[in-house]
Coordinates of C-alpha atoms in Angstrom, one line a residue:
Chain A
M3 CA -106.3 21.4 36.3
D4 CA -103.2 21.6 38.5
I5 CA -101.1 20.4 35.6
V6 CA -102.6 22.9 33.3
Y7 CA -101.8 25.6 35.9
A8 CA -98.2 24.4 36.3
I9 CA -97.6 24.7 32.6
W10 CA -99.4 28.0 32.4
L11 CA -97.3 29.3 35.3
R12 CA -94.1 28.3 33.6
N13 CA -95.1 30.2 30.5
I14 CA -96.0 33.3 32.4
K15 CA -92.8 33.2 34.4
R16 CA -90.7 32.9 31.3
Y17 CA -92.6 35.7 29.6
L18 CA -92.2 38.1 32.5
R19 CA -88.5 37.3 32.7
S20 CA -87.7 38.0 29.1
K21 CA -87.8 41.8 29.0
S22 CA -86.1 41.8 25.7
R23 CA -88.8 39.6 24.2
I24 CA -91.6 41.9 25.6
I25 CA -90.0 45.0 24.2
G26 CA -88.8 43.4 21.0
S27 CA -92.2 42.2 20.0
L28 CA -93.7 45.6 20.7
G29 CA -91.5 47.0 18.1
M30 CA -93.2 45.9 14.9
P31 CA -96.8 46.8 16.0
L32 CA -95.7 50.2 17.2
F33 CA -93.8 50.7 14.0
F34 CA -96.9 49.9 12.0
L35 CA -99.1 52.0 14.2
L36 CA -96.9 55.1 13.9
I37 CA -95.7 54.9 10.4
L38 CA -98.9 53.6 8.7
G39 CA -101.2 55.5 11.1
F40 CA -99.6 58.9 10.8
G41 CA -98.2 58.4 7.4
L42 CA -101.6 57.7 5.8
N43 CA -103.8 59.6 8.3
S44 CA -104.1 62.7 6.1
V45 CA -104.6 60.9 2.8
V46 CA -106.9 58.1 3.8
D47 CA -110.6 58.6 4.5
I48 CA -112.5 55.5 5.6
P49 CA -116.0 55.6 4.2
G50 CA -118.8 54.9 6.6
M51 CA -116.7 55.2 9.7
G52 CA -116.5 58.3 11.7
H53 CA -112.8 57.9 12.5
N54 CA -109.5 59.0 11.2
Y55 CA -107.1 56.3 9.9
V56 CA -105.0 56.1 13.1
G57 CA -108.2 55.4 15.1
F58 CA -109.2 52.8 12.4
I59 CA -106.0 50.7 12.6
I60 CA -105.5 50.7 16.3
P61 CA -107.8 47.6 16.7
G62 CA -105.9 46.0 13.8
I63 CA -102.5 46.6 15.4
V64 CA -103.7 45.3 18.7
A65 CA -104.9 42.2 16.9
M66 CA -101.5 42.0 15.1
S67 CA -99.7 42.1 18.4
V68 CA -101.8 39.3 19.9
L69 CA -101.4 37.3 16.7
F70 CA -97.6 37.5 16.6
T71 CA -97.1 36.8 20.2
S72 CA -99.5 33.9 20.3
I73 CA -98.1 32.1 17.2
F74 CA -94.6 32.5 18.6
S75 CA -95.7 31.2 22.0
G76 CA -97.1 28.1 20.3
I77 CA -94.0 27.6 18.2
Q78 CA -91.9 27.8 21.4
I79 CA -92.5 24.1 21.8
I80 CA -89.9 23.6 19.1
W81 CA -87.4 25.2 21.5
D82 CA -88.5 23.0 24.3
K83 CA -88.0 20.1 21.9
Q84 CA -84.5 21.2 21.0
F85 CA -83.4 22.2 24.5
G86 CA -84.8 18.9 25.9
F87 CA -87.3 20.4 28.3
L88 CA -90.3 18.8 26.4
K89 CA -89.0 15.3 27.4
E90 CA -89.3 16.3 31.1
T91 CA -93.0 17.0 30.6
L92 CA -93.7 14.1 28.2
V93 CA -92.2 11.5 30.6
A94 CA -94.4 12.7 33.5
P95 CA -97.6 10.9 34.3
V96 CA -99.8 13.5 32.8
S97 CA -101.8 13.5 29.6
R98 CA -100.7 15.3 26.5
L99 CA -104.0 17.1 26.4
E100 CA -103.3 18.8 29.8
I101 CA -99.8 19.9 28.5
M102 CA -101.3 21.3 25.3
I103 CA -104.1 23.1 27.1
G104 CA -101.7 24.6 29.6
Q105 CA -99.4 25.7 26.8
T106 CA -102.4 27.2 24.9
L107 CA -103.7 29.1 27.9
G108 CA -100.1 30.3 28.7
G109 CA -99.5 31.5 25.2
A110 CA -102.9 33.2 25.0
T111 CA -102.3 35.0 28.3
T112 CA -99.0 36.4 27.3
A113 CA -100.4 37.4 23.9
F114 CA -103.3 39.1 25.6
I115 CA -100.9 41.1 27.8
Q116 CA -98.9 42.0 24.8
G117 CA -102.0 43.3 23.0
L118 CA -103.0 45.1 26.2
I119 CA -99.7 47.0 26.2
I120 CA -100.3 48.2 22.6
L121 CA -103.9 49.1 23.5
V122 CA -102.7 51.2 26.5
L123 CA -99.9 52.8 24.4
S124 CA -102.4 53.7 21.7
L125 CA -104.5 55.6 24.2
F126 CA -101.8 58.2 24.0
I127 CA -102.0 58.6 20.3
G128 CA -105.7 59.2 19.8
A129 CA -107.7 56.1 20.8
N130 CA -110.5 57.2 23.1
I131 CA -112.4 55.1 25.6
T132 CA -116.0 54.8 24.5
N133 CA -117.4 52.6 27.3
L134 CA -116.3 49.9 29.6
A135 CA -118.5 47.3 27.9
G136 CA -116.7 48.0 24.7
F137 CA -113.4 47.3 26.3
L138 CA -114.6 44.0 27.7
I139 CA -115.8 43.0 24.2
A140 CA -112.3 43.9 22.8
F141 CA -110.7 41.8 25.6
L142 CA -112.8 38.9 24.8
F143 CA -111.8 39.0 21.1
M144 CA -108.1 39.5 22.1
L145 CA -108.3 36.3 24.2
L146 CA -110.0 34.4 21.4
I147 CA -107.3 35.4 18.9
G148 CA -104.7 34.4 21.5
L149 CA -106.2 31.0 22.0
C150 CA -106.8 30.4 18.4
F151 CA -103.3 31.2 17.2
T152 CA -101.4 29.7 20.1
A153 CA -103.1 26.5 19.2
L154 CA -102.2 26.9 15.6
G155 CA -98.6 27.6 16.7
I156 CA -98.6 24.3 18.7
A157 CA -100.0 22.5 15.7
I158 CA -97.2 23.8 13.5
A159 CA -94.5 23.2 16.1
S160 CA -95.7 19.6 16.5
K161 CA -94.9 19.0 12.9
M162 CA -91.5 20.7 12.9
D163 CA -88.2 19.4 14.0
D164 CA -86.2 22.6 14.3
M165 CA -86.4 26.3 13.6
H166 CA -85.2 26.0 10.0
G167 CA -88.8 26.3 8.8
F168 CA -89.3 29.5 10.8
Q169 CA -88.9 31.8 7.9
L170 CA -91.4 29.8 6.0
I171 CA -94.0 30.2 8.8
M172 CA -93.3 33.9 9.0
N173 CA -93.8 34.5 5.3
F174 CA -96.5 32.0 4.5
V175 CA -98.5 31.9 7.7
I176 CA -98.2 34.9 9.9
F177 CA -97.9 37.7 7.4
P178 CA -100.7 36.5 5.2
I179 CA -103.0 36.1 8.2
F180 CA -102.2 39.6 9.3
G181 CA -102.2 41.1 5.8
L182 CA -105.5 39.6 4.7
S183 CA -107.3 40.4 7.9
G184 CA -108.5 43.9 7.3
A185 CA -106.4 45.1 10.1
I186 CA -105.0 48.0 8.1
F187 CA -107.8 48.5 5.5
P188 CA -111.6 48.3 5.5
I189 CA -112.8 45.0 4.0
D190 CA -115.9 46.5 2.6
S191 CA -114.1 48.6 0.0
L192 CA -112.2 45.6 -1.4
P193 CA -112.9 43.9 -4.8
S194 CA -115.3 41.1 -4.2
W195 CA -112.8 38.2 -4.8
L196 CA -110.4 39.7 -2.3
K197 CA -113.1 40.3 0.2
T198 CA -113.9 36.6 0.0
V199 CA -110.3 35.8 0.8
T200 CA -110.4 38.1 3.8
L201 CA -113.5 36.4 5.0
L202 CA -111.6 33.1 5.1
D203 CA -109.0 34.5 7.4
P204 CA -109.9 33.9 11.1
L205 CA -108.1 37.0 12.2
T206 CA -110.6 39.2 10.2
Y207 CA -113.3 38.3 12.7
G208 CA -110.9 39.1 15.6
V209 CA -110.1 42.4 14.2
E210 CA -113.7 43.2 13.5
G211 CA -114.7 42.2 17.0
I212 CA -112.0 44.4 18.6
R213 CA -112.9 47.2 16.3
Y214 CA -116.5 47.0 17.4
G215 CA -115.5 47.0 21.0
L216 CA -113.2 50.0 20.7
L217 CA -114.9 52.1 18.0
G218 CA -118.5 51.0 18.3
T219 CA -118.7 50.2 14.5
S220 CA -117.6 47.3 12.4
H221 CA -118.3 45.7 9.0
I222 CA -119.3 42.3 10.5
S223 CA -121.7 42.1 13.3
P224 CA -119.8 41.3 16.6
L225 CA -122.1 38.3 17.2
I226 CA -121.2 36.7 14.0
S227 CA -117.5 37.5 14.5
G228 CA -117.6 36.0 18.0
L229 CA -119.4 32.8 16.7
V230 CA -117.0 32.3 13.7
L231 CA -113.8 33.1 15.7
G232 CA -115.0 31.0 18.6
S233 CA -115.7 28.0 16.3
I234 CA -112.4 28.3 14.5
T235 CA -110.6 28.6 17.9
L236 CA -112.2 25.3 18.9
V237 CA -111.1 23.6 15.7
M238 CA -107.6 24.9 16.2
I239 CA -107.4 23.6 19.7
I240 CA -108.6 20.2 18.6
L241 CA -106.1 20.2 15.7
G242 CA -103.3 21.3 18.0
A243 CA -104.2 18.7 20.6
Y244 CA -104.4 16.0 17.9
L245 CA -101.0 16.8 16.4
F246 CA -99.3 17.4 19.8
R247 CA -100.5 14.0 20.9
K248 CA -98.2 12.5 18.2
V249 CA -95.2 14.5 19.1
K250 CA -92.0 12.5 19.4
V251 CA -88.9 13.8 21.1
Chain B
M7 CA -91.2 -9.4 41.2
P8 CA -88.2 -8.0 39.4
A9 CA -87.9 -4.3 38.9
I10 CA -87.7 -4.7 35.1
T11 CA -88.4 -7.6 32.8
I12 CA -87.6 -7.3 29.1
E13 CA -88.8 -9.9 26.6
N14 CA -87.7 -9.8 23.0
L15 CA -87.7 -6.1 22.9
T16 CA -87.0 -4.7 19.4
K17 CA -86.9 -1.2 18.0
E18 CA -86.4 -0.3 14.3
F19 CA -86.0 3.1 12.8
N20 CA -86.8 3.0 9.1
G21 CA -85.3 -0.4 8.6
L22 CA -82.3 0.2 10.9
T23 CA -82.5 -2.0 13.9
A24 CA -81.4 0.0 17.0
V25 CA -82.4 -2.6 19.5
D26 CA -82.4 -6.2 18.4
N27 CA -84.6 -8.7 20.2
I28 CA -83.1 -8.2 23.7
S29 CA -84.4 -10.0 26.8
F30 CA -83.2 -9.7 30.4
T31 CA -84.4 -8.9 33.9
I32 CA -83.2 -6.4 36.5
E33 CA -83.8 -7.3 40.1
K34 CA -85.0 -4.8 42.7
G35 CA -82.3 -2.8 44.5
E36 CA -79.7 -3.4 41.9
I37 CA -77.5 -1.0 40.2
F38 CA -77.6 -2.3 36.7
G39 CA -75.3 -1.0 33.9
L40 CA -75.8 -1.0 30.2
L41 CA -72.4 -0.8 28.8
G42 CA -71.7 -0.1 25.1
P43 CA -70.3 2.3 22.6
N44 CA -72.3 5.3 21.4
G45 CA -75.1 4.1 19.0
A46 CA -75.2 0.7 20.5
G47 CA -78.9 1.1 21.5
K48 CA -78.6 2.0 25.2
T49 CA -80.6 5.2 25.0
T50 CA -83.2 3.6 22.7
T51 CA -83.6 0.8 25.3
I52 CA -84.0 3.3 28.1
S53 CA -86.4 5.4 26.1
M54 CA -88.6 2.5 25.5
L55 CA -88.6 1.5 29.2
A56 CA -89.4 5.1 30.1
T57 CA -92.4 5.1 27.6
I58 CA -91.0 7.8 25.4
L59 CA -90.5 5.5 22.5
K60 CA -92.9 2.7 21.3
P61 CA -91.1 -0.6 20.7
T62 CA -91.5 -2.2 17.3
S63 CA -92.1 -5.5 18.9
G64 CA -91.6 -7.3 22.2
K65 CA -92.7 -6.7 25.7
A66 CA -91.3 -5.0 28.8
F67 CA -92.5 -4.6 32.4
V68 CA -91.3 -1.8 34.6
N69 CA -92.2 -2.2 38.3
G70 CA -94.7 -4.8 37.1
F71 CA -96.4 -2.5 34.7
N72 CA -96.6 -3.0 31.0
I73 CA -94.8 -0.2 29.2
I74 CA -97.2 -0.3 26.3
N75 CA -100.6 -0.3 27.8
N76 CA -100.0 0.9 31.3
Q77 CA -97.8 3.9 30.6
D78 CA -99.1 6.1 33.5
D79 CA -98.2 3.6 36.2
V80 CA -94.8 3.1 34.6
R81 CA -94.2 6.8 34.6
K82 CA -95.2 7.1 38.2
S83 CA -92.7 4.4 39.1
I84 CA -89.7 5.9 37.4
G85 CA -87.4 8.8 37.5
I86 CA -85.2 9.6 34.6
V87 CA -82.1 11.7 34.0
F88 CA -81.7 12.1 30.3
Q89 CA -78.4 12.1 28.4
D90 CA -79.1 15.6 27.0
Q91 CA -80.1 18.3 29.4
S92 CA -83.8 18.7 30.0
L93 CA -84.0 21.7 32.4
D94 CA -85.6 25.0 31.7
E95 CA -82.7 27.4 31.7
E96 CA -84.9 30.4 32.1
L97 CA -86.2 29.1 35.4
T98 CA -84.3 28.9 38.7
A99 CA -83.2 25.7 40.3
Y100 CA -86.0 25.8 42.7
E101 CA -88.6 26.6 40.0
N102 CA -87.4 23.6 37.9
M103 CA -87.9 21.4 41.0
D104 CA -91.2 23.0 41.7
F105 CA -92.5 22.5 38.2
H106 CA -91.6 18.8 38.5
G107 CA -93.3 18.5 41.8
R108 CA -96.5 19.9 40.3
L109 CA -96.3 17.6 37.3
Y110 CA -96.2 14.6 39.7
R111 CA -98.9 16.1 41.9
I112 CA -96.9 16.2 45.1
P113 CA -98.8 18.0 47.8
K114 CA -97.5 21.5 48.5
E115 CA -96.0 21.2 52.0
I116 CA -94.3 17.9 51.2
K117 CA -93.0 19.3 48.0
Q118 CA -91.4 22.3 49.6
K119 CA -89.7 20.2 52.2
K120 CA -88.4 17.7 49.8
I121 CA -87.1 20.2 47.3
H122 CA -85.0 21.8 50.1
K123 CA -83.7 18.4 51.3
L124 CA -82.8 17.3 47.8
L125 CA -81.1 20.5 46.8
Q126 CA -79.1 20.2 50.0
L127 CA -78.2 16.7 49.1
V128 CA -76.8 17.7 45.8
G129 CA -75.2 20.8 47.2
L130 CA -77.3 23.4 45.4
E131 CA -79.2 24.8 48.3
D132 CA -77.3 28.1 48.2
R133 CA -77.9 28.5 44.5
K134 CA -81.6 27.5 44.5
N135 CA -82.8 31.0 43.4
D136 CA -80.3 31.3 40.5
L137 CA -81.3 30.8 36.9
V138 CA -80.2 27.5 35.6
K139 CA -78.5 29.2 32.6
T140 CA -75.9 30.4 35.1
F141 CA -75.1 26.8 36.2
S142 CA -72.1 24.7 35.1
G143 CA -72.5 21.3 33.5
G144 CA -71.9 19.5 36.8
M145 CA -74.4 21.6 38.7
R146 CA -77.0 21.0 36.0
R147 CA -76.5 17.2 36.2
R148 CA -76.8 17.3 39.9
L149 CA -80.0 19.4 39.7
E150 CA -81.4 16.9 37.2
I151 CA -80.7 14.0 39.5
A152 CA -82.3 15.8 42.4
R153 CA -85.3 16.5 40.2
G154 CA -85.5 12.9 39.1
L155 CA -85.7 11.9 42.7
L156 CA -88.3 14.4 43.8
H157 CA -91.3 12.1 43.3
E158 CA -89.5 9.2 45.0
P159 CA -89.3 6.8 42.1
Q160 CA -88.6 3.2 42.8
I161 CA -86.6 2.9 39.7
L162 CA -84.2 5.6 38.5
F163 CA -82.8 5.7 34.9
L164 CA -79.5 7.5 34.4
D165 CA -78.5 7.9 30.8
E166 CA -74.8 8.6 30.7
P167 CA -74.9 10.4 34.0
T168 CA -71.3 11.5 34.0
L169 CA -70.8 12.3 30.4
G170 CA -68.7 15.4 30.0
L171 CA -68.1 15.9 33.7
D172 CA -64.7 16.6 35.3
P173 CA -63.2 13.7 37.3
Q174 CA -63.9 15.3 40.6
T175 CA -67.6 15.9 39.9
R176 CA -67.8 12.4 38.5
N177 CA -66.4 10.9 41.7
H178 CA -68.8 12.9 43.7
L179 CA -71.7 11.7 41.6
W180 CA -70.7 8.1 41.8
K181 CA -70.6 8.2 45.6
Y182 CA -74.0 9.9 45.5
I183 CA -75.5 7.2 43.2
Q184 CA -74.2 4.5 45.6
K185 CA -75.7 6.3 48.5
L186 CA -79.0 6.5 46.9
N187 CA -79.0 2.9 46.0
E188 CA -78.0 1.7 49.5
G189 CA -79.9 4.3 51.5
K190 CA -83.2 4.4 49.7
N191 CA -83.0 1.0 48.0
I192 CA -83.7 2.6 44.6
T193 CA -83.1 0.4 41.6
I194 CA -80.8 2.2 39.3
I195 CA -80.3 1.5 35.7
L196 CA -77.5 3.5 34.1
T197 CA -76.0 3.5 30.7
T198 CA -72.4 4.3 30.2
H199 CA -69.5 3.9 27.9
Y200 CA -67.0 4.4 30.6
M201 CA -65.5 1.1 31.8
E202 CA -64.5 2.3 35.2
E203 CA -67.9 3.7 35.8
A204 CA -69.6 0.3 35.2
D205 CA -66.9 -1.4 37.1
R206 CA -67.1 0.8 40.2
L207 CA -70.9 1.1 40.4
C208 CA -72.7 -1.8 38.9
H209 CA -73.8 -5.0 40.6
N210 CA -74.8 -6.4 37.3
M211 CA -74.2 -5.3 33.8
A212 CA -75.0 -6.0 30.2
I213 CA -72.7 -5.4 27.4
I214 CA -74.7 -4.1 24.4
D215 CA -73.3 -3.8 20.9
K216 CA -75.2 -3.1 17.7
G217 CA -78.5 -3.5 19.5
K218 CA -77.8 -6.9 20.9
I219 CA -76.9 -8.0 24.4
I220 CA -73.6 -9.9 24.1
A221 CA -72.8 -10.5 27.7
L222 CA -74.7 -10.2 31.0
N223 CA -73.2 -10.8 34.4
K224 CA -71.6 -9.3 37.4
P225 CA -68.6 -7.2 36.5
E226 CA -66.2 -9.5 38.4
K227 CA -67.8 -12.6 36.8
L228 CA -67.4 -11.1 33.4
K229 CA -63.8 -10.5 34.1
E230 CA -63.3 -14.0 35.4
E231 CA -65.2 -15.4 32.5
M232 CA -62.8 -13.9 30.0
G233 CA -59.9 -15.9 31.4
W234 CA -56.7 -15.0 33.0
D235 CA -54.6 -12.5 34.9
I236 CA -51.1 -11.4 33.9
I237 CA -48.2 -11.4 36.3
T238 CA -45.1 -9.4 35.3
I239 CA -41.9 -10.3 36.9
E240 CA -38.4 -8.8 36.8
S241 CA -35.8 -11.1 38.3
S242 CA -32.0 -11.7 38.5
D243 CA -32.3 -14.6 36.1
N244 CA -35.3 -14.4 33.9
D245 CA -34.3 -17.4 31.7
K246 CA -33.9 -19.8 34.6
L247 CA -37.1 -18.6 36.2
N248 CA -38.9 -19.1 32.9
S249 CA -37.8 -22.7 32.5
S250 CA -38.6 -23.6 36.1
L251 CA -42.1 -22.1 35.8
K252 CA -42.8 -24.3 32.9
S253 CA -43.3 -27.3 35.2
L254 CA -46.3 -25.7 37.0
P255 CA -49.6 -27.0 35.8
W256 CA -51.7 -23.9 36.5
I257 CA -49.6 -21.7 34.3
K258 CA -51.2 -21.0 31.0
N259 CA -48.4 -19.4 29.2
T260 CA -45.2 -17.4 29.7
H261 CA -43.6 -14.8 27.5
K262 CA -40.0 -13.6 27.7
H263 CA -39.4 -9.9 27.1
N264 CA -36.1 -7.9 27.2
N265 CA -35.8 -7.7 31.0
H266 CA -39.0 -9.1 32.3
L267 CA -41.3 -12.1 32.1
T268 CA -45.0 -12.1 31.8
I269 CA -47.1 -15.0 33.0
D270 CA -50.7 -15.7 32.0
L271 CA -52.6 -17.6 34.6
Q272 CA -55.9 -17.9 36.4
N273 CA -56.4 -16.9 40.1
S274 CA -53.2 -15.0 40.3
E275 CA -53.7 -14.1 43.9
K276 CA -53.6 -17.7 45.0
H277 CA -50.5 -18.6 42.9
V278 CA -48.3 -15.6 43.4
A279 CA -46.9 -17.0 46.6
D280 CA -46.0 -20.3 44.8
I281 CA -44.1 -18.4 42.2
V282 CA -42.2 -16.5 44.8
R283 CA -41.4 -19.7 46.7
L284 CA -40.2 -21.4 43.5
S285 CA -37.9 -18.6 42.6
E286 CA -36.4 -18.6 46.2
K287 CA -35.8 -22.3 45.9
N288 CA -34.0 -21.8 42.7
K289 CA -32.0 -18.9 44.2
I290 CA -33.4 -16.3 41.8
D291 CA -34.0 -12.8 43.2
I292 CA -37.2 -11.1 42.3
L293 CA -36.6 -7.5 41.6
S294 CA -40.2 -6.5 41.0
L295 CA -43.6 -8.2 40.5
S296 CA -47.0 -6.9 39.5
I297 CA -50.3 -8.5 38.9
H298 CA -52.6 -7.1 36.1
K299 CA -56.2 -8.0 36.5
P300 CA -58.3 -7.9 33.3
T301 CA -60.3 -4.7 33.1
L302 CA -63.7 -4.3 31.6
E303 CA -61.9 -2.9 28.6
D304 CA -60.3 -6.3 28.1
V305 CA -63.7 -7.9 28.6
F306 CA -65.2 -5.7 25.9
L307 CA -62.4 -6.6 23.6
H308 CA -62.9 -10.2 24.4
F309 CA -66.6 -10.2 23.6
T310 CA -66.7 -7.8 20.7
G311 CA -63.3 -8.3 19.2
K312 CA -62.6 -4.6 19.4
T313 CA -61.9 -2.0 22.0
I314 CA -64.7 0.3 22.9
R315 CA -62.8 3.3 21.5
E316 CA -62.3 1.7 18.0
E317 CA -66.0 0.9 18.0
E318 CA -66.8 4.5 18.8
A319 CA -64.8 5.9 15.9
S320 CA -66.5 3.6 13.4
T321 CA -70.0 4.1 14.7
K322 CA -69.8 7.8 14.9
D323 CA -71.4 8.4 11.5
N324 CA -73.9 5.6 12.1
M325 CA -74.8 7.2 15.4
R326 CA -75.4 10.6 13.8
L327 CA -77.7 8.8 11.3
R328 CA -79.6 7.3 14.1
R329 CA -79.9 10.5 16.0
R330 CA -81.4 12.1 13.0
M331 CA -83.9 9.3 12.6
W332 CA -84.7 9.6 16.3
R333 CA -86.0 13.1 15.7
R334 CA -88.4 12.1 13.0

């Protein structure tokens, strides 16, 4: 546990120190929230939900923020590889699993904080607190998203040698996961083939869970969302740990 | 029990043999040098001993532990300073040390004391709270060495410890490495392609070229083994001196140059007096005399047929290739 803590601590320290990264990665979610939210607010009416569009996408943007930060945190291992720091951890008498778990928890924590910042900011533009229990449910889903996608980031980073493939990841992993998740549109009003696709996206369950917590309504029952996302997270952690075990420096 | 035993160790990367069936032992308390040009297999050898790379075949024992099936004990026994930097630049010097201490599960109070002591030792105590990214190359090296010592390893690997450092820092580091070896009796294995570094530091050394060990001995022995010293003499009558020297049995060869004479011989210290006496007897004045001992550069030339620098130029592309494979 102390090894996991050491690696977690390093992640948190690095995160808190990189002010530009914190502010930089708030940019895109805020942009989406403001432009999409207010741009479409007057023309979009979500059936079956007693909220305006801004209120509807706040959970989606929170999820987006957690998603981006967590995948980047996982992929950070490539930098550690390139700057040599990974060797320092790999040559120590600790197991790869401990390193991977520490990295996952660290990434999930920073992603959670990042999502929390968006959540707090969105309180100023129309989100209203329904009840404390709802918040806790939202937090739980934010953490799950963080864990799930940091682990995915680690899995990807374990297979990559340098940052050349980054654009590829951005376009073919991160954006599709975000776009297909129902973060910015209700999945119920989709054509059925597209709805099937969104149901294959793990983030959908995260968004739905956070939405239930914050708004009190969702298309998918929070219990199912929690179960599905929880299982996928477990699978991702196992996959990440397996691939990380084979990392060579 | 020797510090390190290597038996028929081989490493291949996609058909390219980086380390080719090497065997040797390193005794406890030694400073052992692996000398060779870039791409000769030094780093690959060290990486295998440090359990970062799996050998293709062969065996090795570090501090008595098998590097293949007892990795954890090997890792606990060793410290390593990599050729490329392995610090976290976004953390301070102290935090880098602290992280290391946590990885090696050093109890808190001991850890704090030791970090301060080590940072003092490498002269970084006053910069301990500065981010590593503000450090110069020499400071980073020193910090890495301090970090490598934090868990008190019995064996310390230094991969090209002074590469890219200025002469002053290099000198400082050499003294420090010797102090470590003598004071704490740490076995030190260092790789280098600097002749003077190997010459100055190592008790024993192996010359490695193209993945093979081509010579292994004490530096002085290696120099002796390769043959003779050269005495250069300038005198009032070089011709006469030359012909009178011919009678001496221990002289290997003499060469006449424009205004001086060079003599190849063994054990020049012993015989230099004889040469002076002989020239006095023949009433020849010696204007100047110098003895040139063979350097490790000559030794390398002798064993490989080329100087280490020529070798470097030709293996550069090869090395890049290996580097690339290394990453795979």
